[in-house]
Amino acid sequence: MEPVESEPLPSDGSNKEYRVQVTSKKKVMEQVKKYKDVLKTALDRQPEVAEETKRVLLQELLANFEAAVQDNVLVNGQPWEEAADDEEDVDLDSLLDDTIVEATRRRRAFPKKILPHVVHSLKAERKIMGLYEQAVKPQEVLKDPDQESIMNGLSAAAPGMVKQAIQVIKSINTLQKQAEGLCEILNMKSSQVTLEIHREVFGSNGQSDAPLPPVSGASRNRQPIKRAVEEAAAANGYVPLSKKPVGEDEPE
């Protein structure tokens, strides 16, 4: 038997990529979703299969279908897991136009829908307000004439009382100053001349037994005030009653 020559295996460079090339994940998912809806009806005509088993089989079928599609698809030359998600191209002008149209539609439609509810709430509020009753009747408070006259008298007398209080405070301050001056005078020591006058006027038998201070030379030569008064009276022809002769006043 002649040996059978095997065909050479293709080299790595000649390997072909059989996965489907796509440019958008979003479009692939739209198609997968569409075919999933078809596959959900695959087990509907098999009554011999229990419902729980149908549910489990259907979940496995849909998951395997989605995984198989992702494994056999290249997104821009990259596997499904490595490919980036599609970035939606947002047209600001169209989005703004749609927003304006939606706002306009709501402004036209919503007031008509809200109006019946507002009217109903206002009627209910008026009805509730009508149920309230005035529990306490207000009464006029009468003023007491005696109390009012007392208050008026106090109000009129208050300024005078304030003035009197101010005057009393001023008089107390003046009295305090006068008392301080009197204390200073009482605490002053009598001079020597004052003591001599006191001795001559009231006599040597004064109430005080305290010895007088020694008389200096100038005051020793000074004539006593009582003697000077007697001499002045004699010079004027006046004799005091105590010095008249005893027989002059007796009748002959």
Coordinates of N, CA and C in Angstrom, one line a residue:
M1 N 0.8 -1.2 0.0 CA 0.0 0.0 0.0 C 0.9 1.2 0.0
E2 N 0.5 2.1 -0.8 CA 1.3 3.3 -0.9 C 0.8 4.2 0.2
P3 N 1.8 4.9 0.9 CA 1.3 5.8 1.9 C 0.5 6.9 1.4
V4 N -0.4 7.3 2.2 CA -1.3 8.4 1.8 C -0.6 9.7 2.2
E5 N -0.4 10.6 1.3 CA 0.2 11.9 1.6 C -0.9 12.8 2.2
S6 N -0.5 13.3 3.3 CA -1.5 14.2 3.9 C -1.3 15.6 3.4
E7 N -2.4 16.3 3.4 CA -2.3 17.7 2.8 C -1.7 18.6 3.9
P8 N -0.8 19.5 3.4 CA -0.2 20.4 4.3 C -1.2 21.3 5.0
L9 N -1.0 21.5 6.3 CA -1.9 22.4 7.1 C -1.6 23.9 6.7
P10 N -2.6 24.7 6.6 CA -2.3 26.1 6.3 C -1.6 26.8 7.4
S11 N -0.7 27.6 7.0 CA 0.1 28.3 8.0 C -0.7 29.4 8.7
D12 N -0.1 30.0 9.8 CA -0.8 30.9 10.5 C -1.2 32.2 9.8
G13 N -0.4 32.5 8.8 CA -0.6 33.7 8.0 C -1.8 33.6 7.1
S14 N -2.1 32.3 6.8 CA -3.2 32.1 5.9 C -4.5 31.9 6.6
N15 N -4.5 32.0 8.0 CA -5.8 31.8 8.8 C -6.7 33.0 8.5
K16 N -8.0 32.7 8.2 CA -9.0 33.7 7.9 C -9.9 33.9 9.2
E17 N -10.3 35.1 9.3 CA -11.2 35.5 10.4 C -12.6 35.4 9.9
Y18 N -13.3 34.4 10.6 CA -14.7 34.2 10.2 C -15.7 34.9 11.1
R19 N -15.2 35.7 12.1 CA -16.2 36.5 12.9 C -16.7 37.7 12.1
V20 N -17.9 38.1 12.4 CA -18.5 39.1 11.6 C -18.0 40.5 12.1
Q21 N -17.7 41.3 11.2 CA -17.1 42.6 11.5 C -18.3 43.6 11.6
V22 N -18.4 44.3 12.7 CA -19.5 45.3 12.9 C -18.8 46.6 13.4
T23 N -19.6 47.7 13.4 CA -19.0 49.0 13.8 C -19.7 49.6 15.0
S24 N -20.8 48.9 15.5 CA -21.6 49.5 16.6 C -22.1 48.4 17.4
K25 N -21.9 48.5 18.7 CA -22.5 47.5 19.6 C -24.0 47.7 19.7
K26 N -24.4 49.0 19.6 CA -25.8 49.3 19.8 C -26.7 48.6 18.7
K27 N -26.2 48.6 17.5 CA -27.0 47.9 16.5 C -27.1 46.4 16.7
V28 N -25.9 45.8 17.1 CA -25.9 44.4 17.4 C -26.9 44.1 18.5
M29 N -27.0 44.9 19.5 CA -27.9 44.6 20.6 C -29.3 44.7 20.2
E30 N -29.6 45.7 19.3 CA -30.9 45.8 18.8 C -31.4 44.5 18.0
Q31 N -30.5 44.0 17.2 CA -30.8 42.7 16.5 C -30.9 41.6 17.5
V32 N -30.1 41.5 18.5 CA -30.2 40.4 19.5 C -31.5 40.5 20.2
K33 N -31.9 41.7 20.6 CA -33.2 41.8 21.2 C -34.4 41.4 20.3
K34 N -34.3 41.7 19.1 CA -35.3 41.4 18.2 C -35.4 39.8 18.0
Y35 N -34.3 39.1 17.9 CA -34.3 37.7 17.8 C -34.6 37.0 19.1
K36 N -34.4 37.6 20.2 CA -34.8 37.1 21.5 C -36.3 37.0 21.6
D37 N -37.0 38.0 21.1 CA -38.4 37.9 21.1 C -38.9 36.7 20.3
V38 N -38.2 36.4 19.2 CA -38.6 35.2 18.4 C -38.3 33.9 19.2
L39 N -37.2 33.9 19.8 CA -36.8 32.6 20.5 C -37.7 32.4 21.7
K40 N -38.3 33.4 22.3 CA -39.2 33.2 23.5 C -40.4 32.4 23.2
T41 N -40.8 32.3 21.9 CA -41.9 31.5 21.5 C -41.5 30.0 21.0
A42 N -40.2 29.7 21.2 CA -39.8 28.4 20.7 C -40.4 27.2 21.5
L43 N -40.7 27.4 22.7 CA -41.2 26.3 23.5 C -42.7 26.4 23.8
D44 N -43.4 27.3 23.1 CA -44.8 27.5 23.4 C -45.7 26.2 23.0
R45 N -45.3 25.5 21.9 CA -46.1 24.4 21.4 C -45.6 23.0 21.9
Q46 N -45.0 23.0 23.1 CA -44.6 21.8 23.7 C -45.3 21.7 25.1
P47 N -46.5 21.2 25.1 CA -47.2 21.1 26.4 C -46.7 20.0 27.3
E48 N -45.9 19.1 26.8 CA -45.4 18.0 27.7 C -44.3 18.5 28.6
V49 N -43.8 19.7 28.4 CA -42.7 20.2 29.2 C -43.4 21.1 30.3
A50 N -42.9 20.9 31.5 CA -43.5 21.7 32.6 C -43.1 23.2 32.4
E51 N -43.9 24.0 33.1 CA -43.7 25.5 33.0 C -42.4 25.9 33.6
E52 N -42.1 25.3 34.8 CA -40.8 25.7 35.4 C -39.6 25.3 34.5
T53 N -39.7 24.1 33.9 CA -38.7 23.6 33.0 C -38.6 24.5 31.8
K54 N -39.7 24.9 31.3 CA -39.7 25.8 30.1 C -39.0 27.1 30.5
R55 N -39.3 27.6 31.6 CA -38.7 28.9 32.0 C -37.2 28.8 32.1
V56 N -36.7 27.7 32.7 CA -35.3 27.5 32.9 C -34.6 27.3 31.5
L57 N -35.2 26.5 30.7 CA -34.6 26.2 29.3 C -34.6 27.5 28.5
L58 N -35.7 28.3 28.6 CA -35.8 29.5 27.9 C -34.7 30.5 28.3
Q59 N -34.4 30.6 29.6 CA -33.4 31.5 30.1 C -32.0 31.1 29.6
E60 N -31.8 29.7 29.6 CA -30.5 29.2 29.1 C -30.3 29.4 27.6
L61 N -31.4 29.3 26.9 CA -31.4 29.5 25.4 C -31.1 30.9 25.1
L62 N -31.7 31.9 25.8 CA -31.5 33.3 25.5 C -30.1 33.7 25.9
A63 N -29.6 33.2 27.0 CA -28.2 33.5 27.4 C -27.2 32.9 26.5
N64 N -27.4 31.7 26.0 CA -26.4 31.1 25.1 C -26.4 31.8 23.8
F65 N -27.6 32.2 23.3 CA -27.7 32.9 22.1 C -27.0 34.3 22.1
E66 N -27.2 35.0 23.2 CA -26.5 36.3 23.3 C -25.0 36.1 23.4
A67 N -24.5 35.1 24.2 CA -23.1 34.8 24.3 C -22.5 34.4 23.0
A68 N -23.2 33.6 22.2 CA -22.7 33.1 20.9 C -22.6 34.3 19.9
V69 N -23.5 35.2 20.0 CA -23.4 36.3 19.1 C -22.2 37.2 19.5
Q70 N -22.0 37.4 20.8 CA -20.9 38.3 21.2 C -19.6 37.6 20.8
D71 N -19.5 36.3 20.9 CA -18.2 35.6 20.6 C -17.9 35.6 19.1
N72 N -18.9 35.7 18.3 CA -18.7 35.7 16.8 C -18.8 37.0 16.2
V73 N -18.6 38.1 17.0 CA -18.7 39.4 16.4 C -17.4 40.2 16.8
L74 N -16.9 41.0 15.9 CA -15.8 41.9 16.1 C -16.3 43.3 15.9
V75 N -16.0 44.1 16.9 CA -16.5 45.5 16.9 C -15.3 46.4 16.6
N76 N -15.3 46.9 15.3 CA -14.1 47.7 14.8 C -12.8 46.9 15.0
G77 N -12.8 45.6 14.7 CA -11.6 44.8 14.8 C -11.3 44.3 16.2
Q78 N -12.1 44.5 17.2 CA -11.8 44.1 18.6 C -12.9 43.2 19.1
P79 N -12.5 42.3 20.0 CA -13.5 41.4 20.6 C -14.6 42.3 21.3
W80 N -15.7 41.6 21.6 CA -16.8 42.3 22.2 C -16.4 42.9 23.6
E81 N -15.7 42.1 24.4 CA -15.4 42.6 25.7 C -14.4 43.8 25.7
E82 N -13.5 43.8 24.7 CA -12.5 44.8 24.6 C -13.0 46.1 23.9
A83 N -14.0 45.9 23.2 CA -14.5 47.1 22.4 C -15.2 48.1 23.3
A84 N -15.0 49.3 23.0 CA -15.7 50.4 23.8 C -17.1 50.5 23.4
D85 N -17.9 51.0 24.4 CA -19.3 51.2 24.1 C -19.5 52.4 23.1
D86 N -20.6 52.3 22.4 CA -20.9 53.4 21.5 C -21.2 54.7 22.2
E87 N -20.7 55.8 21.6 CA -21.0 57.1 22.1 C -22.0 57.7 21.2
E88 N -23.1 58.0 21.9 CA -24.3 58.5 21.1 C -24.0 59.9 20.7
D89 N -24.2 60.1 19.4 CA -24.0 61.5 18.8 C -25.3 62.3 19.1
V90 N -25.1 63.3 19.9 CA -26.2 64.1 20.4 C -26.3 65.3 19.5
D91 N -27.4 65.5 18.9 CA -27.6 66.7 18.1 C -28.3 67.7 19.0
L92 N -27.6 68.8 19.4 CA -28.1 69.7 20.4 C -29.3 70.5 19.8
D93 N -29.2 70.8 18.5 CA -30.4 71.5 17.9 C -31.6 70.7 17.9
S94 N -31.5 69.4 17.5 CA -32.7 68.5 17.5 C -33.2 68.3 19.0
L95 N -32.2 68.2 19.9 CA -32.6 68.0 21.3 C -33.4 69.2 21.9
L96 N -32.8 70.4 21.5 CA -33.5 71.6 21.9 C -34.9 71.7 21.3
D97 N -35.0 71.4 20.1 CA -36.3 71.5 19.4 C -37.3 70.5 20.1
D98 N -36.8 69.3 20.4 CA -37.7 68.4 21.0 C -38.2 68.8 22.4
T99 N -37.2 69.5 23.1 CA -37.6 70.0 24.5 C -38.6 71.1 24.4
I100 N -38.4 72.0 23.4 CA -39.4 73.1 23.2 C -40.7 72.6 22.9
V101 N -40.8 71.6 22.0 CA -42.1 71.0 21.6 C -42.7 70.3 22.8
E102 N -41.9 69.6 23.6 CA -42.5 68.9 24.7 C -43.1 70.0 25.8
A103 N -42.3 71.0 26.0 CA -42.7 72.0 27.0 C -44.0 72.7 26.5
T104 N -44.1 73.0 25.2 CA -45.3 73.6 24.7 C -46.5 72.7 24.8
R105 N -46.3 71.5 24.5 CA -47.4 70.5 24.7 C -47.9 70.4 26.1
R106 N -46.9 70.4 27.1 CA -47.3 70.4 28.5 C -48.1 71.6 28.9
R107 N -47.6 72.8 28.4 CA -48.3 74.0 28.8 C -49.7 74.1 28.2
R108 N -49.9 73.4 27.1 CA -51.3 73.4 26.6 C -52.2 72.4 27.3
A109 N -51.6 71.2 27.6 CA -52.4 70.1 28.1 C -52.6 70.1 29.6
F110 N -51.5 70.4 30.3 CA -51.6 70.3 31.8 C -52.5 71.3 32.5
P111 N -52.6 72.5 32.1 CA -53.6 73.4 32.7 C -55.0 72.9 32.7
K112 N -55.4 72.3 31.6 CA -56.7 71.7 31.4 C -56.9 70.5 32.4
K113 N -55.8 69.8 32.6 CA -55.9 68.6 33.5 C -55.9 69.1 35.0
I114 N -55.2 70.2 35.2 CA -55.1 70.6 36.6 C -56.3 71.4 37.1
L115 N -57.0 72.1 36.2 CA -58.1 73.0 36.5 C -59.2 72.3 37.3
P116 N -59.7 71.1 36.9 CA -60.8 70.5 37.7 C -60.4 70.2 39.1
H117 N -59.1 69.7 39.3 CA -58.6 69.4 40.7 C -58.5 70.7 41.5
V118 N -58.1 71.8 40.9 CA -58.0 73.1 41.7 C -59.4 73.5 42.1
V119 N -60.4 73.5 41.2 CA -61.8 73.8 41.5 C -62.3 73.0 42.6
H120 N -62.1 71.7 42.5 CA -62.5 70.7 43.6 C -61.9 71.1 44.9
S121 N -60.6 71.3 45.0 CA -60.0 71.7 46.2 C -60.5 73.0 46.8
L122 N -60.8 74.0 46.0 CA -61.3 75.2 46.5 C -62.7 75.0 47.1
K123 N -63.6 74.3 46.4 CA -64.9 74.0 46.9 C -64.8 73.3 48.2
A124 N -63.9 72.3 48.3 CA -63.8 71.6 49.6 C -63.3 72.5 50.7
E125 N -62.4 73.4 50.4 CA -61.9 74.3 51.4 C -63.0 75.2 51.9
R126 N -63.8 75.7 51.0 CA -64.9 76.6 51.4 C -65.9 75.8 52.3
K127 N -66.1 74.6 51.9 CA -67.1 73.8 52.7 C -66.6 73.5 54.1
I128 N -65.3 73.3 54.2 CA -64.7 73.1 55.5 C -64.7 74.4 56.4
M129 N -64.4 75.5 55.7 CA -64.5 76.8 56.5 C -65.9 77.1 57.0
G130 N -66.9 76.6 56.2 CA -68.3 76.8 56.7 C -68.6 76.0 57.9
L131 N -67.9 74.9 58.1 CA -68.2 74.1 59.3 C -67.7 74.6 60.6
Y132 N -66.8 75.6 60.5 CA -66.2 76.1 61.7 C -67.2 77.0 62.4
E133 N -67.3 77.0 63.7 CA -68.2 77.8 64.5 C -67.4 78.6 65.5
Q134 N -67.9 79.8 65.8 CA -67.2 80.7 66.7 C -67.5 80.2 68.1
A135 N -66.5 79.6 68.7 CA -66.7 79.0 70.0 C -66.8 80.1 71.1
V136 N -66.0 81.1 71.0 CA -66.0 82.1 72.1 C -66.5 83.4 71.5
K137 N -67.5 84.1 72.1 CA -67.9 85.3 71.6 C -67.1 86.5 72.2
P138 N -66.6 87.3 71.5 CA -65.8 88.4 72.1 C -66.7 89.4 72.8
Q139 N -66.2 89.8 74.0 CA -66.9 90.8 74.8 C -66.0 92.0 75.0
E140 N -66.7 93.1 75.1 CA -66.0 94.4 75.3 C -65.6 94.5 76.7
V141 N -64.3 94.8 76.9 CA -63.7 94.9 78.2 C -63.9 96.4 78.7
L142 N -64.6 96.5 79.9 CA -64.9 97.8 80.4 C -63.8 98.2 81.4
K143 N -63.4 99.5 81.3 CA -62.4 100.0 82.2 C -63.0 100.4 83.5
D144 N -62.2 100.1 84.6 CA -62.6 100.5 85.9 C -62.3 102.0 86.1
P145 N -63.4 102.8 86.4 CA -63.1 104.3 86.5 C -62.2 104.6 87.7
D146 N -62.4 103.9 88.8 CA -61.5 104.2 90.0 C -60.1 103.9 89.7
Q147 N -59.8 102.8 89.1 CA -58.5 102.4 88.7 C -57.9 103.4 87.7
E148 N -58.7 103.8 86.8 CA -58.2 104.7 85.8 C -57.9 106.1 86.4
S149 N -58.7 106.5 87.4 CA -58.4 107.8 88.0 C -57.1 107.7 88.8
I150 N -56.9 106.5 89.5 CA -55.7 106.3 90.3 C -54.5 106.4 89.4
M151 N -54.6 105.7 88.2 CA -53.5 105.7 87.3 C -53.2 107.1 86.7
N152 N -54.3 107.9 86.5 CA -54.1 109.2 86.0 C -53.4 110.1 87.1
G153 N -53.8 109.9 88.3 CA -53.2 110.7 89.4 C -51.8 110.3 89.6
L154 N -51.4 109.0 89.5 CA -50.0 108.6 89.6 C -49.2 109.2 88.4
S155 N -49.8 109.2 87.3 CA -49.1 109.7 86.1 C -48.8 111.2 86.3
A156 N -49.8 111.9 86.8 CA -49.7 113.4 87.0 C -48.7 113.7 88.1
A157 N -48.7 112.9 89.2 CA -47.8 113.2 90.3 C -46.4 112.7 90.1
A158 N -46.2 111.8 89.2 CA -44.8 111.3 89.0 C -43.8 112.3 88.7
P159 N -44.0 113.3 87.8 CA -43.0 114.4 87.6 C -42.6 115.1 88.9
G160 N -43.7 115.5 89.7 CA -43.4 116.2 90.9 C -42.6 115.4 91.9
M161 N -42.9 114.1 92.0 CA -42.2 113.3 92.9 C -40.7 113.1 92.4
V162 N -40.5 113.1 91.2 CA -39.1 113.0 90.7 C -38.3 114.3 91.0
K163 N -39.0 115.5 90.9 CA -38.3 116.7 91.2 C -38.0 116.8 92.7
Q164 N -39.0 116.3 93.5 CA -38.8 116.3 95.0 C -37.6 115.4 95.3
A165 N -37.5 114.2 94.7 CA -36.5 113.3 95.0 C -35.1 113.9 94.6
I166 N -35.1 114.6 93.5 CA -33.8 115.3 93.1 C -33.4 116.3 94.1
Q167 N -34.4 117.2 94.6 CA -34.1 118.2 95.6 C -33.6 117.6 96.9
V168 N -34.2 116.4 97.3 CA -33.8 115.8 98.5 C -32.4 115.3 98.4
I169 N -32.0 114.7 97.2 CA -30.7 114.2 97.0 C -29.7 115.4 97.1
K170 N -30.1 116.5 96.5 CA -29.2 117.7 96.5 C -29.0 118.2 98.0
S171 N -30.1 118.3 98.7 CA -30.1 118.7 100.1 C -29.3 117.8 101.0
I172 N -29.3 116.5 100.7 CA -28.5 115.5 101.5 C -27.1 115.8 101.2
N173 N -26.7 116.1 99.9 CA -25.3 116.3 99.6 C -24.8 117.6 100.3
T174 N -25.7 118.7 100.4 CA -25.3 119.9 101.1 C -25.2 119.7 102.5
L175 N -26.2 118.9 103.1 CA -26.1 118.6 104.6 C -24.8 117.8 104.9
Q176 N -24.5 116.9 104.0 CA -23.3 116.1 104.3 C -22.0 117.0 104.3
K177 N -22.0 118.0 103.3 CA -20.8 118.9 103.3 C -20.8 119.8 104.6
Q178 N -22.0 120.3 105.0 CA -22.1 121.1 106.3 C -21.6 120.2 107.5
A179 N -22.1 119.0 107.5 CA -21.7 118.1 108.7 C -20.2 117.9 108.7
E180 N -19.6 117.7 107.5 CA -18.1 117.6 107.4 C -17.4 118.8 107.9
G181 N -17.9 120.0 107.5 CA -17.3 121.3 108.0 C -17.5 121.4 109.5
L182 N -18.7 121.0 110.1 CA -18.8 121.1 111.6 C -17.9 120.2 112.3
C183 N -17.7 119.0 111.7 CA -16.8 118.0 112.3 C -15.3 118.6 112.3
E184 N -15.0 119.3 111.2 CA -13.7 119.9 111.2 C -13.5 121.0 112.3
I185 N -14.6 121.8 112.4 CA -14.6 122.8 113.5 C -14.5 122.3 114.9
L186 N -15.2 121.2 115.1 CA -15.2 120.6 116.4 C -13.9 119.9 116.7
N187 N -13.2 119.5 115.7 CA -12.0 118.8 115.9 C -10.8 119.8 116.0
M188 N -11.1 121.1 115.7 CA -10.0 122.1 115.8 C -9.6 122.3 117.3
K189 N -8.4 122.6 117.6 CA -7.9 122.9 118.9 C -8.0 124.4 119.2
S190 N -8.4 124.7 120.4 CA -8.6 126.2 120.8 C -7.2 126.8 120.9
S191 N -7.1 128.0 120.4 CA -5.8 128.7 120.5 C -5.7 129.3 121.9
Q192 N -4.5 129.9 122.3 CA -4.2 130.4 123.6 C -5.0 131.7 123.9
V193 N -5.2 132.5 122.9 CA -6.0 133.7 123.0 C -7.4 133.4 123.3
T194 N -8.0 132.4 122.6 CA -9.3 132.0 122.9 C -9.5 131.5 124.3
L195 N -8.6 130.8 124.8 CA -8.7 130.3 126.2 C -8.6 131.4 127.2
E196 N -7.8 132.4 126.9 CA -7.8 133.6 127.8 C -9.1 134.3 127.8
I197 N -9.7 134.5 126.7 CA -11.0 135.2 126.6 C -12.0 134.4 127.3
H198 N -12.0 133.1 127.1 CA -13.0 132.3 127.8 C -12.8 132.4 129.3
R199 N -11.6 132.4 129.8 CA -11.3 132.5 131.3 C -11.7 133.9 131.8
E200 N -11.5 135.0 131.1 CA -11.9 136.3 131.5 C -13.4 136.5 131.5
V201 N -14.1 135.9 130.5 CA -15.5 136.1 130.4 C -16.3 135.3 131.4
F202 N -15.9 134.0 131.5 CA -16.7 133.1 132.3 C -16.0 133.0 133.7
G203 N -14.9 133.6 134.0 CA -14.3 133.6 135.3 C -13.3 132.4 135.4
S204 N -12.6 132.4 136.4 CA -11.6 131.4 136.6 C -12.2 130.1 137.1
N205 N -13.4 130.2 137.7 CA -14.1 128.9 138.2 C -14.9 128.3 137.0
G206 N -14.2 128.0 136.0 CA -14.9 127.3 134.8 C -15.2 125.9 135.1
Q207 N -16.0 125.3 134.2 CA -16.4 123.9 134.4 C -15.3 123.0 134.2
S208 N -14.3 123.4 133.4 CA -13.2 122.5 133.1 C -12.2 122.7 134.1
D209 N -11.7 121.6 134.6 CA -10.6 121.6 135.6 C -9.2 121.3 134.9
A210 N -9.2 121.3 133.6 CA -8.0 121.0 132.9 C -7.1 122.3 133.1
P211 N -5.8 122.1 133.4 CA -4.9 123.2 133.5 C -4.7 123.9 132.2
L212 N -4.7 125.3 132.3 CA -4.5 126.1 131.1 C -3.1 126.0 130.6
P213 N -2.8 126.2 129.4 CA -1.5 126.3 128.9 C -0.7 127.4 129.5
P214 N 0.6 127.3 129.6 CA 1.4 128.4 130.2 C 1.3 129.7 129.3
V215 N 1.2 130.8 130.0 CA 1.0 132.1 129.4 C 2.4 132.6 129.0
S216 N 2.5 133.1 127.8 CA 3.8 133.6 127.3 C 4.1 135.0 127.9
G217 N 5.2 135.6 127.6 CA 5.5 136.9 128.1 C 4.7 138.0 127.5
A218 N 4.3 137.9 126.3 CA 3.5 138.9 125.6 C 2.1 138.9 126.2
S219 N 1.6 137.7 126.4 CA 0.2 137.7 127.0 C 0.2 138.0 128.5
R220 N 1.3 137.8 129.2 CA 1.4 138.1 130.6 C 1.3 139.6 130.8
N221 N 1.9 140.4 130.0 CA 1.9 141.9 130.1 C 0.6 142.5 129.6
R222 N -0.2 141.6 128.9 CA -1.4 142.1 128.3 C -2.5 142.3 129.5
Q223 N -3.2 143.4 129.5 CA -4.2 143.7 130.5 C -5.4 142.8 130.3
P224 N -5.9 142.2 131.4 CA -7.1 141.4 131.3 C -8.3 142.2 130.7
I225 N -9.1 141.4 129.9 CA -10.2 142.1 129.3 C -11.2 142.7 130.2
K226 N -11.5 142.0 131.4 CA -12.5 142.5 132.4 C -12.0 143.8 133.0
R227 N -10.8 143.8 133.3 CA -10.2 145.1 133.9 C -10.2 146.2 132.9
A228 N -10.0 145.9 131.7 CA -10.0 147.0 130.7 C -11.4 147.5 130.5
V229 N -12.4 146.6 130.6 CA -13.8 147.1 130.5 C -14.2 148.0 131.6
E230 N -13.7 147.6 132.8 CA -14.0 148.4 134.0 C -13.4 149.8 133.9
E231 N -12.1 149.9 133.5 CA -11.5 151.2 133.4 C -12.1 152.0 132.3
A232 N -12.6 151.4 131.2 CA -13.2 152.2 130.2 C -14.6 152.8 130.7
A233 N -15.3 152.0 131.5 CA -16.6 152.5 132.1 C -16.3 153.6 133.1
A234 N -15.3 153.5 133.9 CA -15.0 154.5 134.9 C -14.6 155.8 134.2
A235 N -13.9 155.7 133.1 CA -13.5 156.9 132.4 C -14.7 157.6 131.8
N236 N -15.7 156.9 131.5 CA -16.9 157.5 130.9 C -17.9 157.9 131.9
G237 N -17.6 157.8 133.2 CA -18.5 158.2 134.3 C -19.5 157.1 134.6
Y238 N -19.3 155.9 134.1 CA -20.3 154.8 134.4 C -19.7 153.9 135.3
V239 N -20.4 153.6 136.4 CA -20.0 152.7 137.4 C -20.9 151.5 137.4
P240 N -20.3 150.3 137.2 CA -21.2 149.1 137.2 C -21.9 148.9 138.5
L241 N -23.0 148.2 138.5 CA -23.9 148.1 139.7 C -23.1 147.3 140.8
S242 N -22.3 146.4 140.4 CA -21.6 145.7 141.4 C -20.6 146.5 142.1
K243 N -20.1 147.6 141.6 CA -19.1 148.5 142.2 C -19.7 149.7 142.9
K244 N -21.0 150.0 142.9 CA -21.6 151.1 143.6 C -21.5 151.0 145.1
P245 N -21.3 152.1 145.8 CA -21.2 152.0 147.3 C -22.5 151.5 147.8
V246 N -22.4 150.8 148.9 CA -23.6 150.2 149.5 C -24.6 151.3 150.0
G247 N -24.1 152.4 150.6 CA -25.0 153.4 151.2 C -25.7 154.3 150.2
E248 N -25.3 154.3 148.9 CA -25.9 155.2 148.0 C -27.4 154.9 147.7
D249 N -27.7 153.7 147.6 CA -29.0 153.3 147.2 C -30.0 153.3 148.4
E250 N -29.5 153.5 149.7 CA -30.4 153.4 150.8 C -31.1 154.8 151.0
P251 N -32.3 154.8 151.3 CA -33.0 156.1 151.5 C -32.6 156.8 152.8
E252 N -32.5 158.1 152.8 CA -32.1 158.8 154.0 C -33.2 158.8 155.1

